[in-house]
Amino acid sequence: MTSKPTICVYCGSSPGADPAYLAAAEAIGAGIARQGWRLIYGAGDLGLMGGTARACLAAGGEVIGVIPHHLREIEKETMGLTALIRTETMHERKKVMFSTADAFIVLPGGAGTLDETIETLTWRQLGLHEKPLVLLDQDGYWQPFLALMDHMVERGFTGAGFKGFYEVAPTPDAALGTIADML
Ligand code: AMP
């Protein structure tokens, strides 16, 4: 690949109950810059989103934020973004993040993070893309999600191939390394 790879990070707009989550987000942001990649994310300066973006910028990285007009008051964008793309709707925001990204890293997060992750995986299932996605399983955060995926396969509602559409990494460095191998 000749142009700079763009990594989309899906993550919580909250910091979570353990400071280890924010530390992991900062390690991912700084690592994306260190690798010479570009970050695209939901623009907000809250929680893990803000932590990832600020760390990437502080390490000299490029960060593209994508935010719908109606969220700008709630999820005020991080200062100093390389580019800010404003969209009309949440769907448009997800489309811009998805289509710009070469790969995805999913950090701990809530319903919004889950929505973005599941959409990306279902599009992969439908053959719409082959972009790598890595779940950062910081402190086992995604274990209940992974158990649910196993359950869906076991009960016959999802093909076993679905579990090949994502990788799981225990640490930020492992997540970055997995992406580096797959780009
Ligand atoms: P959360 O993981 O819930 O903290 O949300 C993380 C990001 O996902 C934030 O930028 C939210 O604006 C976004 N988000 C929240 N709910 C949704 C949703 N239903 N669809 C798409 N994105 C969402």
Tab-separated table of C-alpha atoms and ligand atoms in Angstrom:
chain	number	residue	atom	x	y	z
A	1	MET	CA	0.000	0.000	0.000
A	2	THR	CA	1.486	3.359	-0.997
A	3	SER	CA	-0.736	5.935	0.716
A	4	LYS	CA	-0.846	6.244	4.492
A	5	PRO	CA	-3.131	3.577	5.978
A	6	THR	CA	-6.150	5.003	7.787
A	7	ILE	CA	-7.237	3.222	10.954
A	8	CYS	CA	-10.760	3.705	12.268
A	9	VAL	CA	-11.090	3.405	16.026
A	10	TYR	CA	-14.492	2.564	17.495
A	11	CYS	CA	-14.550	3.167	21.252
A	12	GLY	CA	-16.481	4.483	24.207
A	13	SER	CA	-17.493	8.089	24.618
A	14	SER	CA	-17.061	7.292	28.333
A	15	PRO	CA	-13.761	6.594	30.115
A	16	GLY	CA	-15.042	3.360	31.703
A	17	ALA	CA	-14.723	2.215	35.297
A	18	ASP	CA	-10.982	1.506	35.265
A	19	PRO	CA	-8.164	3.929	34.318
A	20	ALA	CA	-6.574	1.051	32.368
A	21	TYR	CA	-9.130	1.663	29.602
A	22	LEU	CA	-8.039	5.249	29.043
A	23	ALA	CA	-4.378	4.217	29.204
A	24	ALA	CA	-5.054	1.596	26.522
A	25	ALA	CA	-6.826	4.180	24.337
A	26	GLU	CA	-3.850	6.525	24.671
A	27	ALA	CA	-1.464	3.698	23.760
A	28	ILE	CA	-3.519	2.986	20.636
A	29	GLY	CA	-3.612	6.665	19.634
A	30	ALA	CA	0.132	7.111	20.105
A	31	GLY	CA	0.825	3.767	18.408
A	32	ILE	CA	-1.185	4.748	15.317
A	33	ALA	CA	0.974	7.877	14.994
A	34	ARG	CA	4.175	5.919	15.602
A	35	GLN	CA	3.290	3.446	12.857
A	36	GLY	CA	2.831	6.315	10.406
A	37	TRP	CA	-0.895	5.596	10.097
A	38	ARG	CA	-3.779	8.092	10.138
A	39	LEU	CA	-6.620	7.907	12.680
A	40	ILE	CA	-10.279	8.396	11.798
A	41	TYR	CA	-12.843	8.431	14.588
A	42	GLY	CA	-16.060	10.055	15.776
A	43	ALA	CA	-14.407	13.425	16.572
A	44	GLY	CA	-15.572	13.693	20.181
A	45	ASP	CA	-13.301	14.805	23.002
A	46	LEU	CA	-15.012	12.529	25.512
A	47	GLY	CA	-13.877	9.338	27.207
A	48	LEU	CA	-11.765	6.882	25.241
A	49	MET	CA	-12.541	8.745	22.008
A	50	GLY	CA	-10.872	11.915	23.245
A	51	GLY	CA	-8.011	9.981	24.831
A	52	THR	CA	-7.201	8.155	21.591
A	53	ALA	CA	-7.310	11.303	19.475
A	54	ARG	CA	-5.312	13.507	21.860
A	55	ALA	CA	-2.581	10.885	22.215
A	56	CYS	CA	-2.363	10.440	18.435
A	57	LEU	CA	-2.081	14.200	17.860
A	58	ALA	CA	0.466	14.570	20.679
A	59	ALA	CA	2.613	11.899	19.025
A	60	GLY	CA	2.547	13.827	15.744
A	61	GLY	CA	-0.173	11.791	14.042
A	62	GLU	CA	-2.939	12.887	11.678
A	63	VAL	CA	-6.473	12.638	13.021
A	64	ILE	CA	-9.710	12.951	11.042
A	65	GLY	CA	-12.872	13.479	13.104
A	66	VAL	CA	-16.353	12.812	11.740
A	67	ILE	CA	-19.314	14.271	13.609
A	68	PRO	CA	-23.007	14.784	12.842
A	69	HIS	CA	-24.279	18.354	13.313
A	70	HIS	CA	-26.685	17.380	16.098
A	71	LEU	CA	-23.926	15.837	18.245
A	72	ARG	CA	-21.547	18.769	18.154
A	73	GLU	CA	-22.814	20.230	21.429
A	74	ILE	CA	-22.695	16.885	23.245
A	75	GLU	CA	-19.511	15.390	21.824
A	76	LYS	CA	-17.445	18.570	21.317
A	77	GLU	CA	-14.615	17.747	18.955
A	78	THR	CA	-11.012	17.390	20.061
A	79	MET	CA	-8.946	20.543	19.516
A	80	GLY	CA	-6.311	20.467	16.795
A	81	LEU	CA	-7.802	17.766	14.571
A	82	THR	CA	-6.125	17.500	11.182
A	83	ALA	CA	-9.543	17.493	9.520
A	84	LEU	CA	-13.131	17.670	10.741
A	85	ILE	CA	-15.905	16.260	8.559
A	86	ARG	CA	-19.456	17.276	9.473
A	87	THR	CA	-22.309	15.007	8.460
A	88	GLU	CA	-26.095	15.347	8.539
A	89	THR	CA	-26.814	12.021	10.191
A	90	MET	CA	-25.307	9.229	12.309
A	91	HIS	CA	-25.635	6.900	9.320
A	92	GLU	CA	-23.593	9.267	7.191
A	93	ARG	CA	-20.952	9.502	9.935
A	94	LYS	CA	-20.618	5.721	10.064
A	95	LYS	CA	-20.446	5.540	6.271
A	96	VAL	CA	-17.623	8.119	6.090
A	97	MET	CA	-15.643	6.380	8.850
A	98	PHE	CA	-16.198	2.960	7.298
A	99	SER	CA	-15.386	3.899	3.720
A	100	THR	CA	-12.273	5.930	4.627
A	101	ALA	CA	-10.799	3.224	6.862
A	102	ASP	CA	-8.361	0.531	5.790
A	103	ALA	CA	-8.759	-1.311	9.107
A	104	PHE	CA	-10.619	-1.058	12.418
A	105	ILE	CA	-9.553	-1.232	16.043
A	106	VAL	CA	-12.337	-1.628	18.597
A	107	LEU	CA	-11.615	-0.504	22.153
A	108	PRO	CA	-13.927	-0.996	25.117
A	109	GLY	CA	-17.131	0.969	24.685
A	110	GLY	CA	-20.891	1.012	25.021
A	111	ALA	CA	-23.886	0.629	22.732
A	112	GLY	CA	-22.522	3.051	20.118
A	113	THR	CA	-19.257	1.118	19.880
A	114	LEU	CA	-21.170	-2.143	19.633
A	115	ASP	CA	-23.427	-0.749	16.912
A	116	GLU	CA	-20.448	0.372	14.818
A	117	THR	CA	-18.613	-2.928	15.331
A	118	ILE	CA	-21.560	-5.161	14.532
A	119	GLU	CA	-22.400	-3.148	11.427
A	120	THR	CA	-18.821	-3.480	10.170
A	121	LEU	CA	-18.857	-7.240	10.846
A	122	THR	CA	-22.237	-7.803	9.217
A	123	TRP	CA	-21.069	-5.941	6.122
A	124	ARG	CA	-18.045	-8.233	6.059
A	125	GLN	CA	-20.390	-11.206	6.375
A	126	LEU	CA	-22.299	-9.934	3.359
A	127	GLY	CA	-19.090	-9.730	1.336
A	128	LEU	CA	-19.123	-5.918	1.125
A	129	HIS	CA	-15.510	-5.578	2.285
A	130	GLU	CA	-12.475	-7.478	3.572
A	131	LYS	CA	-11.059	-4.866	5.942
A	132	PRO	CA	-9.397	-6.228	9.092
A	133	LEU	CA	-11.002	-5.580	12.483
A	134	VAL	CA	-9.270	-6.146	15.825
A	135	LEU	CA	-11.020	-6.122	19.186
A	136	LEU	CA	-8.764	-4.868	21.963
A	137	ASP	CA	-9.806	-7.186	24.788
A	138	GLN	CA	-8.381	-4.955	27.532
A	139	ASP	CA	-8.816	-6.765	30.874
A	140	GLY	CA	-11.179	-9.224	29.161
A	141	TYR	CA	-13.677	-6.470	28.343
A	142	TRP	CA	-14.968	-8.197	25.196
A	143	GLN	CA	-15.274	-11.721	26.670
A	144	PRO	CA	-19.099	-11.511	27.019
A	145	PHE	CA	-19.317	-10.332	23.384
A	146	LEU	CA	-17.084	-13.202	22.239
A	147	ALA	CA	-19.215	-15.646	24.253
A	148	LEU	CA	-22.316	-14.299	22.505
A	149	MET	CA	-20.667	-14.840	19.101
A	150	ASP	CA	-19.881	-18.461	20.133
A	151	HIS	CA	-23.478	-18.887	21.274
A	152	MET	CA	-24.868	-17.607	17.956
A	153	VAL	CA	-22.660	-20.035	16.043
A	154	GLU	CA	-23.502	-22.965	18.372
A	155	ARG	CA	-27.247	-22.305	18.065
A	156	GLY	CA	-27.070	-22.188	14.303
A	157	PHE	CA	-27.861	-18.540	13.641
A	158	THR	CA	-24.388	-17.548	12.474
A	159	GLY	CA	-21.941	-19.476	10.329
A	160	ALA	CA	-18.666	-20.506	11.963
A	161	GLY	CA	-16.874	-18.366	9.368
A	162	PHE	CA	-18.131	-15.269	11.169
A	163	LYS	CA	-15.506	-15.748	13.851
A	164	GLY	CA	-12.867	-15.318	11.157
A	165	PHE	CA	-13.999	-11.756	10.498
A	166	TYR	CA	-12.347	-10.338	13.612
A	167	GLU	CA	-9.124	-10.782	15.552
A	168	VAL	CA	-8.816	-10.428	19.311
A	169	ALA	CA	-5.773	-8.826	20.943
A	170	PRO	CA	-5.075	-8.675	24.698
A	171	THR	CA	-2.950	-5.507	24.720
A	172	PRO	CA	-2.621	-2.295	22.675
A	173	ASP	CA	0.741	-3.416	21.271
A	174	ALA	CA	-0.739	-6.748	20.207
A	175	ALA	CA	-3.660	-4.967	18.542
A	176	LEU	CA	-1.314	-2.652	16.633
A	177	GLY	CA	0.889	-5.586	15.644
A	178	THR	CA	-2.105	-7.554	14.376
A	179	ILE	CA	-3.219	-4.635	12.226
A	180	ALA	CA	0.324	-4.125	10.905
A	181	ASP	CA	0.401	-7.774	9.810
A	182	MET	CA	-2.958	-7.513	8.067
A	183	LEU	CA	-2.607	-4.239	6.139
B	1	AMP	P1	-20.592	4.645	23.134
B	1	AMP	O1	-19.821	3.380	22.875
B	1	AMP	O2	-22.067	4.370	23.364
B	1	AMP	O3	-20.000	5.512	24.176
B	1	AMP	O4	-20.581	5.461	21.781
B	1	AMP	C1	-19.401	5.624	21.052
B	1	AMP	C2	-19.674	6.411	19.818
B	1	AMP	O5	-20.746	5.819	19.096
B	1	AMP	C3	-20.093	7.863	20.066
B	1	AMP	O6	-19.427	8.677	19.124
B	1	AMP	C4	-21.555	7.872	19.782
B	1	AMP	O7	-21.969	9.105	19.190
B	1	AMP	C5	-21.726	6.789	18.800
B	1	AMP	N1	-23.058	6.204	18.905
B	1	AMP	C6	-23.843	6.147	19.991
B	1	AMP	N2	-25.011	5.545	19.709
B	1	AMP	C7	-24.970	5.219	18.409
B	1	AMP	C8	-25.861	4.574	17.495
B	1	AMP	N3	-27.066	4.141	17.864
B	1	AMP	N4	-25.453	4.415	16.231
B	1	AMP	C9	-24.235	4.825	15.861
B	1	AMP	N5	-23.360	5.418	16.648
B	1	AMP	C10	-23.711	5.632	17.910
